[in-house]
PDB file of C-alpha atoms in Angstrom:
ATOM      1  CA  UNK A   1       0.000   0.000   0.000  1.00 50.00           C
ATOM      2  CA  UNK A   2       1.977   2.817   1.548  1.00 41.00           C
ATOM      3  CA  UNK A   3       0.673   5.668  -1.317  1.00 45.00           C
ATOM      4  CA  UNK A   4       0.566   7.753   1.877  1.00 42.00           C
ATOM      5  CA  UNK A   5       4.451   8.127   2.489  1.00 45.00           C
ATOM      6  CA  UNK A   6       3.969  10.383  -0.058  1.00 44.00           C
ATOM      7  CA  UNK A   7       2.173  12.610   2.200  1.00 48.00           C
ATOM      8  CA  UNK A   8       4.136  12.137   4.824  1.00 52.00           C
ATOM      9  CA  UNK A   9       6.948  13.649   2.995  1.00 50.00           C
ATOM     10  CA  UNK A  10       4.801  16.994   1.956  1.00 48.00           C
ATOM     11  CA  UNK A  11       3.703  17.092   5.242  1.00 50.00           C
ATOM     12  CA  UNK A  12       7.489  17.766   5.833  1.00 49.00           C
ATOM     13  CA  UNK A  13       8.037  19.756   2.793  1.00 45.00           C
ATOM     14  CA  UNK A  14       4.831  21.860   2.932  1.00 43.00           C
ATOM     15  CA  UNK A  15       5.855  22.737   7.059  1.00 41.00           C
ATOM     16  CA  UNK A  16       9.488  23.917   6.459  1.00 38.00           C
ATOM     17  CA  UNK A  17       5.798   8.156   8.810  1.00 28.00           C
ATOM     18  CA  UNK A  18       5.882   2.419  12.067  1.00 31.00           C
ATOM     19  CA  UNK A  19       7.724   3.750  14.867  1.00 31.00           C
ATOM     20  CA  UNK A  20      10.372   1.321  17.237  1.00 35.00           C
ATOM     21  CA  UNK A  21      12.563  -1.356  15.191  1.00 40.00           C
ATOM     22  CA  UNK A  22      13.493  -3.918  17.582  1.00 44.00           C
ATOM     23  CA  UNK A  23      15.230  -7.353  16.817  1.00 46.00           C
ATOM     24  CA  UNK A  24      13.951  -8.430  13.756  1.00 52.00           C
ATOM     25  CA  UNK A  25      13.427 -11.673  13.506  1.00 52.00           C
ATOM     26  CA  UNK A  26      15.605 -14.307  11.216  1.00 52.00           C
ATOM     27  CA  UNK A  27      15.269 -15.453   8.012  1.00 50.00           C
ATOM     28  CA  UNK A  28      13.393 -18.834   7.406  1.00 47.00           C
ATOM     29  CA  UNK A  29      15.724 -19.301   4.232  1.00 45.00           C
ATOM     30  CA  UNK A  30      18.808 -17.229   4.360  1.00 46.00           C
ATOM     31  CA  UNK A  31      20.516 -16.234   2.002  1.00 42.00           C
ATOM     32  CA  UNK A  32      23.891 -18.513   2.556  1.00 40.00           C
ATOM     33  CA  UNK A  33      21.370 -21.971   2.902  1.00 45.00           C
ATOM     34  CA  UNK A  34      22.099 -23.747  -0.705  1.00 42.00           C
ATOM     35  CA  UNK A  35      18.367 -25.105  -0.613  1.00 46.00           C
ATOM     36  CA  UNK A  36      16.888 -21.851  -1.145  1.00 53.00           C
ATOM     37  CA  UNK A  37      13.764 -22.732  -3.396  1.00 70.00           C
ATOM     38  CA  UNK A  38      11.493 -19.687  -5.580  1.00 83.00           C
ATOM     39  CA  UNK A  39       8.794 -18.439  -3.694  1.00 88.00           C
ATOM     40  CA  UNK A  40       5.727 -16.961  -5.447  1.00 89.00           C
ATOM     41  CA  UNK A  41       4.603 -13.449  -4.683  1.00 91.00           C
ATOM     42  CA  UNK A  42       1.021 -13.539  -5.442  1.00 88.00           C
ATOM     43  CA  UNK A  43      -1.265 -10.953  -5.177  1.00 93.00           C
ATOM     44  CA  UNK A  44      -4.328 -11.697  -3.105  1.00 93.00           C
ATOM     45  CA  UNK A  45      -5.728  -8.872  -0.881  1.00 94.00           C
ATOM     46  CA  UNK A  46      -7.574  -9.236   2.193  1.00 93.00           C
ATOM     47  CA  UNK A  47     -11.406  -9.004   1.510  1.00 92.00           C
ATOM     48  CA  UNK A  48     -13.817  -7.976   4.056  1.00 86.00           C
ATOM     49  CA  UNK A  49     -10.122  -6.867   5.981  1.00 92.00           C
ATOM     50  CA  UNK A  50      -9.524  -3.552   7.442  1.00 95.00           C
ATOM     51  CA  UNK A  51      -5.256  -3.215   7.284  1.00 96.00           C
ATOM     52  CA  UNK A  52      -4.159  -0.786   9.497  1.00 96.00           C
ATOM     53  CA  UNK A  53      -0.640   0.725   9.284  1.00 96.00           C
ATOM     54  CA  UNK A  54       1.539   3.091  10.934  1.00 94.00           C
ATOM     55  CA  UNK A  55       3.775   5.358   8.581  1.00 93.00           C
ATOM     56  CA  UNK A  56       6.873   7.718   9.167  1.00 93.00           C
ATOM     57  CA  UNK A  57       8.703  10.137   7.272  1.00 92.00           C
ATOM     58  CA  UNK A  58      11.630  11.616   9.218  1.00 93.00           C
ATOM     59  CA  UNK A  59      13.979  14.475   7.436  1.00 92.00           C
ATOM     60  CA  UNK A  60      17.568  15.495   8.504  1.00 92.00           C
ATOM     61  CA  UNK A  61      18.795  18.949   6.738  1.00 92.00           C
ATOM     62  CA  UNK A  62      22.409  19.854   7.869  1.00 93.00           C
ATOM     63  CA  UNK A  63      23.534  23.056   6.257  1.00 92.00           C
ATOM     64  CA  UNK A  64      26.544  25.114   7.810  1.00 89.00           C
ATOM     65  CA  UNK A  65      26.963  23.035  10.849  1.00 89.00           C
ATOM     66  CA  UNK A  66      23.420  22.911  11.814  1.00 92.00           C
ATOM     67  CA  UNK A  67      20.678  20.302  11.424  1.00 92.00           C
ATOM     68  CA  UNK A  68      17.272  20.565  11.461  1.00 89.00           C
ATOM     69  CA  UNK A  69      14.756  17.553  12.232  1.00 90.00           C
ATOM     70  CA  UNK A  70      10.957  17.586  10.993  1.00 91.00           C
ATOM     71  CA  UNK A  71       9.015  14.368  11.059  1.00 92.00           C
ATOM     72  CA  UNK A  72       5.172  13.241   9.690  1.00 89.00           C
ATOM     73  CA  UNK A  73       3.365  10.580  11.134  1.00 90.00           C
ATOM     74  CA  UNK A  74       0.111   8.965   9.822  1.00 90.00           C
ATOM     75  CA  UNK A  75      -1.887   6.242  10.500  1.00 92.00           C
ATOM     76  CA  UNK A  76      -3.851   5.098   7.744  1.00 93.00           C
ATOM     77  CA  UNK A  77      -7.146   2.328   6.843  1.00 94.00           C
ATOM     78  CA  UNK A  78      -6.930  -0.022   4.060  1.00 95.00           C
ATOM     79  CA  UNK A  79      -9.573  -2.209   2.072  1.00 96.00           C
ATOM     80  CA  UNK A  80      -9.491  -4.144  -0.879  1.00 96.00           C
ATOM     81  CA  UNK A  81     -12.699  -4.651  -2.526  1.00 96.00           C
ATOM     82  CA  UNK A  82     -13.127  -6.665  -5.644  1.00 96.00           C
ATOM     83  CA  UNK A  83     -14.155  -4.154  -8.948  1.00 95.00           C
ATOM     84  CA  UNK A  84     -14.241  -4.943 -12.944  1.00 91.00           C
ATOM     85  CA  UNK A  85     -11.951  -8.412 -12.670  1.00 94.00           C
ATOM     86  CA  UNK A  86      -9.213  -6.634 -10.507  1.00 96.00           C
ATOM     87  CA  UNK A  87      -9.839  -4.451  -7.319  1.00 97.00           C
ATOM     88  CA  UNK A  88     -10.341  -1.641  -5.609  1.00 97.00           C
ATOM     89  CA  UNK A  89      -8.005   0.030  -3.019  1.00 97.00           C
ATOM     90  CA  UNK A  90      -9.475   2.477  -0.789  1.00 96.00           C
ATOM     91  CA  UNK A  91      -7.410   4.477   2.116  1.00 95.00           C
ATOM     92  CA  UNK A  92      -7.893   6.649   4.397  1.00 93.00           C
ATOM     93  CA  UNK A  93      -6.094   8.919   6.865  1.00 91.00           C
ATOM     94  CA  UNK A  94      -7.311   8.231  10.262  1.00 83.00           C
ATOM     95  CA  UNK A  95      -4.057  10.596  12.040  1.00 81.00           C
ATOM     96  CA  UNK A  96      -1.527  12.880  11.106  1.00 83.00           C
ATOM     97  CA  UNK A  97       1.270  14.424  13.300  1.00 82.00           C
ATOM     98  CA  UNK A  98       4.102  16.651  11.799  1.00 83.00           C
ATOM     99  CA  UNK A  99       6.456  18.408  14.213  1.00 84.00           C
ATOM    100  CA  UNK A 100      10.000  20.027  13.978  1.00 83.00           C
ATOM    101  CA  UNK A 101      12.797  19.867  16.348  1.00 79.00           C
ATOM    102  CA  UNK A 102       9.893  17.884  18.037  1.00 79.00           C
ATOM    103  CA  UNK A 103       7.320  20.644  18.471  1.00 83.00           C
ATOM    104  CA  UNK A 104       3.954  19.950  16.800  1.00 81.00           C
ATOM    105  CA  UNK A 105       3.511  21.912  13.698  1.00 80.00           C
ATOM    106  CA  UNK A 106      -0.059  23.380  12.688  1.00 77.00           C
ATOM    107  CA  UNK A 107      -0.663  22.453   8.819  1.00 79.00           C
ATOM    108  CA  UNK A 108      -3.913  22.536   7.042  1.00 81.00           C
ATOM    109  CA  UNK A 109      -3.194  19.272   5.431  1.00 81.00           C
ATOM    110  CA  UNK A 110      -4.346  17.245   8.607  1.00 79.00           C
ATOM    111  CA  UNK A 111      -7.837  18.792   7.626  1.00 82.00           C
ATOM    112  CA  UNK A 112      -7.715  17.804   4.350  1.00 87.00           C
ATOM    113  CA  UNK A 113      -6.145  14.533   4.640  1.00 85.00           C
ATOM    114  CA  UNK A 114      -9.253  13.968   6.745  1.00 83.00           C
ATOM    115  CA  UNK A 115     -12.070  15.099   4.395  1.00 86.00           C
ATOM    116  CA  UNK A 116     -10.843  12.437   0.909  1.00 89.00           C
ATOM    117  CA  UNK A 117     -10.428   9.082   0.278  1.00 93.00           C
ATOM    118  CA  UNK A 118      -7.760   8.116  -1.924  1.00 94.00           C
ATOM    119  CA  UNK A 119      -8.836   5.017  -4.342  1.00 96.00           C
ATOM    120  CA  UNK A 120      -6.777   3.177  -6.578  1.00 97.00           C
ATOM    121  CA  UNK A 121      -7.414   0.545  -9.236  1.00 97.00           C
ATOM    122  CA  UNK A 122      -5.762  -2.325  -9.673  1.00 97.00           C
ATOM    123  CA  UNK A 123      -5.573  -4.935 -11.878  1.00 97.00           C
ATOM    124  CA  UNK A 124      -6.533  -8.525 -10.911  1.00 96.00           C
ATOM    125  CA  UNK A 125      -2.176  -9.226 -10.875  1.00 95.00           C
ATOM    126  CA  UNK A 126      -1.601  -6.024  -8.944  1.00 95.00           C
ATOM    127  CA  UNK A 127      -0.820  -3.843 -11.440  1.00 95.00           C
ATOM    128  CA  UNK A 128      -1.822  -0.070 -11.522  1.00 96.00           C
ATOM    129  CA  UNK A 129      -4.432   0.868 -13.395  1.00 97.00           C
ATOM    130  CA  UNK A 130      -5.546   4.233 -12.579  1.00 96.00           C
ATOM    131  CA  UNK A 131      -6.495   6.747  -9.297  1.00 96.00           C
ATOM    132  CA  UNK A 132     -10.605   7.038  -9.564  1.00 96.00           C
ATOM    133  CA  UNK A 133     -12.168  10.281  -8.737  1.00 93.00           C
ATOM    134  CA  UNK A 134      -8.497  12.473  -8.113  1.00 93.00           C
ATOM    135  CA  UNK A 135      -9.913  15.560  -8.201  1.00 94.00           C
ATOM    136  CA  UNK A 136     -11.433  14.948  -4.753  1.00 93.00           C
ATOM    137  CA  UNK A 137      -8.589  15.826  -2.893  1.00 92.00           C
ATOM    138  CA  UNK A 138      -7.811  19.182  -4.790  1.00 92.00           C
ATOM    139  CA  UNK A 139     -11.864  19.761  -3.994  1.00 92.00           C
ATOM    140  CA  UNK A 140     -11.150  19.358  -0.292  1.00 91.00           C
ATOM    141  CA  UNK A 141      -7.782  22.000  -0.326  1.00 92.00           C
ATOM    142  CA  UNK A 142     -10.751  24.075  -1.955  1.00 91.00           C
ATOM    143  CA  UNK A 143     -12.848  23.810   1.378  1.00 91.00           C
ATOM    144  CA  UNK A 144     -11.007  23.728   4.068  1.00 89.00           C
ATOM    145  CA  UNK A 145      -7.889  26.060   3.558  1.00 90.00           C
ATOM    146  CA  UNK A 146      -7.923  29.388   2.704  1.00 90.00           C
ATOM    147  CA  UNK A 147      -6.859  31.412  -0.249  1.00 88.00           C
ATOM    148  CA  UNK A 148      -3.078  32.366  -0.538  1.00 86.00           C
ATOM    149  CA  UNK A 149       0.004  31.006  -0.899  1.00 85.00           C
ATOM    150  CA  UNK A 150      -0.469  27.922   1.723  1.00 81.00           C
ATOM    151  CA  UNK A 151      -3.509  26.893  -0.524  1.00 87.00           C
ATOM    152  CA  UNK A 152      -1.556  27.140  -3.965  1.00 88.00           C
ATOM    153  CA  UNK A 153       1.460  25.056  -2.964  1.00 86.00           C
ATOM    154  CA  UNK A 154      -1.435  22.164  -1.620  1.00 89.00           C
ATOM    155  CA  UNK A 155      -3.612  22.478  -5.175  1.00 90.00           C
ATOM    156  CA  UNK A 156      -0.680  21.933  -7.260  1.00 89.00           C
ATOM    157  CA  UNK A 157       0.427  19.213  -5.125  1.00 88.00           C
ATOM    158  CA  UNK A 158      -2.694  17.723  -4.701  1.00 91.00           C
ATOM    159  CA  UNK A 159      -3.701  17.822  -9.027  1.00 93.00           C
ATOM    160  CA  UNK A 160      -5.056  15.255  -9.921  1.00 94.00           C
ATOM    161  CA  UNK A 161      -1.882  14.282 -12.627  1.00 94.00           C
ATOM    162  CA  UNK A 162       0.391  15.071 -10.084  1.00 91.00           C
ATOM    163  CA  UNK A 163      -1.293  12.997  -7.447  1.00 93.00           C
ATOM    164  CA  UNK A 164      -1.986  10.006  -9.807  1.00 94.00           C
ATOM    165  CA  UNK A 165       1.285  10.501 -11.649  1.00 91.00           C
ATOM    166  CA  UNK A 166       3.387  10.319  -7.873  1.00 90.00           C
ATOM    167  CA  UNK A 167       0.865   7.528  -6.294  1.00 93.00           C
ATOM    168  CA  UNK A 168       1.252   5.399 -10.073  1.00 93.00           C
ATOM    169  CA  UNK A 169       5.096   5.770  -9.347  1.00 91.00           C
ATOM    170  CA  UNK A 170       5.264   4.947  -5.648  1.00 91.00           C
ATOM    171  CA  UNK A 171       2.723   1.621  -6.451  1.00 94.00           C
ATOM    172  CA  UNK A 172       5.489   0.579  -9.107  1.00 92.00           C
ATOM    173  CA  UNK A 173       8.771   1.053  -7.052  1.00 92.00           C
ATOM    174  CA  UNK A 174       7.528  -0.727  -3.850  1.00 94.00           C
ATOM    175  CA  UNK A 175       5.365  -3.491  -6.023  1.00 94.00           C
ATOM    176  CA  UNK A 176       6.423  -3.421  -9.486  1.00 91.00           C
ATOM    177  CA  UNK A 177       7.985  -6.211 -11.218  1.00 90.00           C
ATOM    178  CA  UNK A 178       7.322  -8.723  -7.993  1.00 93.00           C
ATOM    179  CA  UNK A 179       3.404  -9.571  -7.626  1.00 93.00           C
ATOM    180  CA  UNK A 180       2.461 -12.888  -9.080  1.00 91.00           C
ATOM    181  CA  UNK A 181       5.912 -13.790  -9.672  1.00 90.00           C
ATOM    182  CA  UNK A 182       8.198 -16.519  -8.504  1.00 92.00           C
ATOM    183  CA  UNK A 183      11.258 -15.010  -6.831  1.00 93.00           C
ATOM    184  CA  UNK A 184      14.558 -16.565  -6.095  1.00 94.00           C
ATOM    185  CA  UNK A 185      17.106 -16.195  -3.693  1.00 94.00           C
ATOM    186  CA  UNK A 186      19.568 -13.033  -5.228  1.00 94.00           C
ATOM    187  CA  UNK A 187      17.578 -12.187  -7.384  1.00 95.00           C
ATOM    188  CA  UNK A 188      17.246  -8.276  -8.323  1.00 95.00           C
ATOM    189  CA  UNK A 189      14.437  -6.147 -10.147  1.00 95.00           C
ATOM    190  CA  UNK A 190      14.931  -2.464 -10.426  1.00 96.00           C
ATOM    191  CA  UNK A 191      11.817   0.581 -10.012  1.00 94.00           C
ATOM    192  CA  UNK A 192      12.706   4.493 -10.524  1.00 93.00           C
ATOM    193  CA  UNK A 193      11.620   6.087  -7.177  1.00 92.00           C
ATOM    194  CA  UNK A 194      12.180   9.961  -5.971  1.00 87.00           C
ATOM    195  CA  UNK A 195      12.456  11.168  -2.278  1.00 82.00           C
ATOM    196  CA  UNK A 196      11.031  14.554  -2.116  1.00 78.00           C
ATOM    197  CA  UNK A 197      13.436  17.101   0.048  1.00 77.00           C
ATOM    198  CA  UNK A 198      11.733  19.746  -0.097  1.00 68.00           C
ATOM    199  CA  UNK A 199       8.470  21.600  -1.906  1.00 65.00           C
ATOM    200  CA  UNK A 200      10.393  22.092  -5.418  1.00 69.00           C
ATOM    201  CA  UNK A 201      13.251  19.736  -5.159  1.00 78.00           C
ATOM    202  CA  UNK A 202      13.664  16.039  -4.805  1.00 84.00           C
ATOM    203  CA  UNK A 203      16.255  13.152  -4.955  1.00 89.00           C
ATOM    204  CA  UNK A 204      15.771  10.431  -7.864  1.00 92.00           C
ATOM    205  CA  UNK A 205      17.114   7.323  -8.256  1.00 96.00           C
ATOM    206  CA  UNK A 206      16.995   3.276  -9.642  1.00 96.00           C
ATOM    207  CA  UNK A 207      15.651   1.435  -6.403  1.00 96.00           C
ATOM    208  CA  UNK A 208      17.087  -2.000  -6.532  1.00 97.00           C
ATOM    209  CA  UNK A 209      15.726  -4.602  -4.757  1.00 97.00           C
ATOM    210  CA  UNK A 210      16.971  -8.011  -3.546  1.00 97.00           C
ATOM    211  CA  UNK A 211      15.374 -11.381  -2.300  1.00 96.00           C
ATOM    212  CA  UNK A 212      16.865 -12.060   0.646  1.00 95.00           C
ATOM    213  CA  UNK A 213      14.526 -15.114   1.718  1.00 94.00           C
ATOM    214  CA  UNK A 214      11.585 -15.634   3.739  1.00 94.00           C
ATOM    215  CA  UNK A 215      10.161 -15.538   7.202  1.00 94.00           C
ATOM    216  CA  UNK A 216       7.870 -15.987   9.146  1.00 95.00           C
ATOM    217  CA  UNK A 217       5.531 -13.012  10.691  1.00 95.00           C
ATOM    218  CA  UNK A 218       2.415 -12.725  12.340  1.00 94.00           C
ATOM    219  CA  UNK A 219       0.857 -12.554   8.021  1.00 94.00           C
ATOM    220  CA  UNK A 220       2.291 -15.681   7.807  1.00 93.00           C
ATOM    221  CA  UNK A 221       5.500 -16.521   5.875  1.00 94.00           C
ATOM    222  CA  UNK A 222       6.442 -13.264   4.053  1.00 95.00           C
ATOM    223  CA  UNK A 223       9.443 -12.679   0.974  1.00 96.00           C
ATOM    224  CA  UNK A 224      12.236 -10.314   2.244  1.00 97.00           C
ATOM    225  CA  UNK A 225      13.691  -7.905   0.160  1.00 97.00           C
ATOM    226  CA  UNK A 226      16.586  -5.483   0.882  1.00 98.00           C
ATOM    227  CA  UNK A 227      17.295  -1.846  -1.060  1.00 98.00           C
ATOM    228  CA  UNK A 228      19.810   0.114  -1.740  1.00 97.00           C
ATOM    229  CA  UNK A 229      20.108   3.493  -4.722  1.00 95.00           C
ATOM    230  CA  UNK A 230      21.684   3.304  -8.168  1.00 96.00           C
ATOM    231  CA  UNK A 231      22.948   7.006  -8.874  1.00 96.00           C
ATOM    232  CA  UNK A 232      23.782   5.832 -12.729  1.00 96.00           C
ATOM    233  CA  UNK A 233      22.822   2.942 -14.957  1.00 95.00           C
ATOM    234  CA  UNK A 234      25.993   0.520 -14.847  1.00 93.00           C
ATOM    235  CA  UNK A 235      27.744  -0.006 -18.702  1.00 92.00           C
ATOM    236  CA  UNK A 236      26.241  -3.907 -18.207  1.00 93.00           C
ATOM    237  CA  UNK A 237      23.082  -2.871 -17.061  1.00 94.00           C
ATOM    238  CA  UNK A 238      20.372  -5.839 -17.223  1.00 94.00           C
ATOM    239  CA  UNK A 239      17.769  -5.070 -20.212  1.00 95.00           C
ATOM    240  CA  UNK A 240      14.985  -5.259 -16.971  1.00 94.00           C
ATOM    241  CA  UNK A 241      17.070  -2.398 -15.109  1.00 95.00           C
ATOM    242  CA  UNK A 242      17.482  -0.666 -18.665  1.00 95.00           C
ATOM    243  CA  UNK A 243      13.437  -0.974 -19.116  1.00 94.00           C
ATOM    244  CA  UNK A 244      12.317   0.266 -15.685  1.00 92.00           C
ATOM    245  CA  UNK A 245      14.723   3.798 -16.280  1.00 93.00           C
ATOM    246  CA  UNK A 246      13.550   3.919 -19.589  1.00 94.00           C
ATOM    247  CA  UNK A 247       9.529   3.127 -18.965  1.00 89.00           C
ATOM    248  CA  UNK A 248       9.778   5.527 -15.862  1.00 88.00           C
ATOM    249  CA  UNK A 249      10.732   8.263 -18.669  1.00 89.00           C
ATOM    250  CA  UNK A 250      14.734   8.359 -18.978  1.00 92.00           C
ATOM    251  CA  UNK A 251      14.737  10.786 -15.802  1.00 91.00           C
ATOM    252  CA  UNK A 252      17.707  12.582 -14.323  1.00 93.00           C
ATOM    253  CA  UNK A 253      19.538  11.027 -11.441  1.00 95.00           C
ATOM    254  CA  UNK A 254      20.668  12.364  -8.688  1.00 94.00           C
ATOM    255  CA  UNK A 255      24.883  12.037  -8.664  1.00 95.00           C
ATOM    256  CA  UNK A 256      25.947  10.566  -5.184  1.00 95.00           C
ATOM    257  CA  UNK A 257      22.506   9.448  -4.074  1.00 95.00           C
ATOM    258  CA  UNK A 258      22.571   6.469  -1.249  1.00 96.00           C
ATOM    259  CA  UNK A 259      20.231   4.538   0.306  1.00 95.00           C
ATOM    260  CA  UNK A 260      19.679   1.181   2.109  1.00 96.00           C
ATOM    261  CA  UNK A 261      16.221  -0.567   3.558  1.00 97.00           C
ATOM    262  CA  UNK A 262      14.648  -3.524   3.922  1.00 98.00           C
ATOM    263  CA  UNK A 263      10.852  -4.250   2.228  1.00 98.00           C
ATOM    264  CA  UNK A 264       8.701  -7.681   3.918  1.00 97.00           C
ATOM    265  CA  UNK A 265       5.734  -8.422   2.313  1.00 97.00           C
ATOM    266  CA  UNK A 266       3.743 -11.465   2.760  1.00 95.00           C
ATOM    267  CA  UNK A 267       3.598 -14.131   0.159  1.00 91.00           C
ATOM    268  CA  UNK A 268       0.237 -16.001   0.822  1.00 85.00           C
ATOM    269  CA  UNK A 269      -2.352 -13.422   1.360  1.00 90.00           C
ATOM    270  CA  UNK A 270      -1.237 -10.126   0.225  1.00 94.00           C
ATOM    271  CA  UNK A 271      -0.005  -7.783   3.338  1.00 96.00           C
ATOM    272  CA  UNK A 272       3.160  -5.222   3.473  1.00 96.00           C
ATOM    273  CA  UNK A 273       4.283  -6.453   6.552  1.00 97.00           C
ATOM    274  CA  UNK A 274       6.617  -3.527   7.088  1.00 97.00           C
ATOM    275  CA  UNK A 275       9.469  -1.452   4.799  1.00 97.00           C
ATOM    276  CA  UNK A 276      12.439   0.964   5.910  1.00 97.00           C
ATOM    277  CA  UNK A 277      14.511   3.318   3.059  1.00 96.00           C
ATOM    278  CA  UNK A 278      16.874   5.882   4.300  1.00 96.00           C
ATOM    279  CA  UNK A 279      18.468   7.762   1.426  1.00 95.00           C
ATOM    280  CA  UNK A 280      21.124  10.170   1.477  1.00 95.00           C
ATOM    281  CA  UNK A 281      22.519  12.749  -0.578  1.00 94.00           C
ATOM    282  CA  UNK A 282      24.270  16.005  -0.927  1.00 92.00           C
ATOM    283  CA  UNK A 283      22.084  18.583  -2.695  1.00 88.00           C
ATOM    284  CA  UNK A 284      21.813  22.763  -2.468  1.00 82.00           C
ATOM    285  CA  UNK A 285      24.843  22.490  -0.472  1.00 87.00           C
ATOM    286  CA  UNK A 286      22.867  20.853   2.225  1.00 91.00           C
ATOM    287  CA  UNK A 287      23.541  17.103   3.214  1.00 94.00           C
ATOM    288  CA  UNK A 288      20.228  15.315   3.502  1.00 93.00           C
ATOM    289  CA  UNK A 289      18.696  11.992   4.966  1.00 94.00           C
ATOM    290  CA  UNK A 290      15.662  11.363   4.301  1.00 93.00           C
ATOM    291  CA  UNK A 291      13.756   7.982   5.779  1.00 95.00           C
ATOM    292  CA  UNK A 292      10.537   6.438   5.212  1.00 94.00           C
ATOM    293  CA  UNK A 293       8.918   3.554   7.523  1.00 96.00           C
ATOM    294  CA  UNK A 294       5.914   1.857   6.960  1.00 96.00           C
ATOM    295  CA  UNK A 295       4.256  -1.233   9.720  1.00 97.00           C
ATOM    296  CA  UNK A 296       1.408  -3.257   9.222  1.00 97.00           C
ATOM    297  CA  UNK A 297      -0.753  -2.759  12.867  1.00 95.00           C
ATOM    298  CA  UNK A 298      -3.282  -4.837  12.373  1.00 92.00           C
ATOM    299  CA  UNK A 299      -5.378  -6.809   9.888  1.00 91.00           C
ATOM    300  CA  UNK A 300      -9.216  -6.876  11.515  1.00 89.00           C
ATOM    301  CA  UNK A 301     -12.671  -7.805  10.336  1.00 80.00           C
ATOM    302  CA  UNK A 302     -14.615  -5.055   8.855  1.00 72.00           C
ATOM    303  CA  UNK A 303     -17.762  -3.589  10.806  1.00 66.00           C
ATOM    304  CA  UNK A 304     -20.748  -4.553   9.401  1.00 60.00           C
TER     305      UNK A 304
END
């Protein structure tokens, strides 16, 4: 899921989101055990499910010796609901916190975060298909915050091409390339993905993604994944790396861009157990580090 992490991150932008790591726990298959065997990724949401998850977006700006914190928080409702042969994803914001240097910040994007749902279709493998009614969340800028500069910066963020264009992107680098799919130990695909640092600027880069093995999580027995940031398209680049760059529109990458996380998502019944991504990079003559967390909290029967 996690279109939301978006939001966290203009929640940080726009003011200038799974909190506590703990031991993880081991892989079922790791990656040194020779009888490592392909596990299929399917793609079967929860029906009739509520998903709950906690997201985080924390951002580090260090500029002349100084560093300034902000951080968003959300909490956010799930539900898949079958529609046309595929489904239909429907979230909603149920809490948002941003603060800097940990002091609450007052934002008019709580308010509208509360007044839309976002809904996405997808195709019966997981694929994205298209946001369906966009314009609802520039309509509820419209209502709730006032005219002037504040407003402007939140309708062009919240256009409908911008907000399908960034939640169509977001979809593809954390799903893209792995649903209904067998996956192998080592094995790599490749998404274009973009950090936003702050309301004009943001870091882009190839997110690469490895299978790691399996475990086992409270979802059941879940494919893990680690990340790290290409900068630059190697000379021997795989035609799959080659395709994602070129499919994602040949952009620019951002020279010295790092990062390094770890995605879990659960290969029966389709949950994303959890993902971290810090990414790092020097830009505006500021060194920034920006990280993005994401925890399932639950999985419950809907109210009827």
């Amino acid at each position: 899921m996690r279109p939301w992490l978006l939001v966290c991150c203009v929640l940080l932008s726009l003011t200038s989101a799974c909190r506590g790591k703990g031991a993880r726990p081991p892989l079922t298959v790791p990656a040194s055990s020779p009888a490592a065997r392909a596990t299929r990724l399917g793609f079967q949401p929860p029906v009739d499910r509520v998903l709950t998850e906690s997201q985080r977006a924390t951002r580090a700006v260090e500029r002349d010796g100084s560093v300034i914190h902000d951080e968003a928080e959300l909490t956010t409702e799930s539900r898949f609901t079958p529609a046309d042969g595929g489904w239909l994803l429907t979230q909603t914001v149920s809490r948002a916190h941003p603060t800097r240097g940990g002091a609450p910040v007052e934002t008019w994007v709580d308010d509208v975060l509360s007044r839309f749902t976002l809904r996405v279709r997808l195709a019966a493998d997981g694929a994205f298909i298209k946001l369906v009614s966009p314009e609802a969340a520039q309509d509820a800028v419209r209502q709730v915050v006032p005219a002037g500069p504040g407003a402007r910066a939140l309708e062009r963020f919240f256009a409908p091409d911008a907000l399908e264009a960034r939640t169509r992107r977001e979809w593809e680098a954390k799903y893209g390339g792995l649903l209904q799919r067998n996956l192998s130990e080592g094995q790599r695909t490749w998404a274009v993905d973009v950090s936003p640092v702050g309301e004009d600027t943001q870091l882009a880069y190839v997110l690469e993604r490895t299978v790691q093995g399996t475990r086992d999580t409270e979802y059941g027995d879940a494919v893990v994944l680690t990340l790290r940031c290409l900068d630059a398209l190697p000379e021997d680049a795989p035609d799959e790396l080659t395709d994602a760059w070129v499919a994602a529109g040949r952009p620019e990458l951002t020279p010295g861009v790092t990062c390094e996380g770890e995605q879990v998502v659960a290969s029966g019944r389709f949950v994303p157990v959890s993902r971290e991504l810090t990414v790092k990079a020097r830009v505006g003559g500021a060194a920034w580090t920006v990280t993005t967390e994401s925890r399932a909290q639950g999985l419950q029967e809907e109210a009827r």
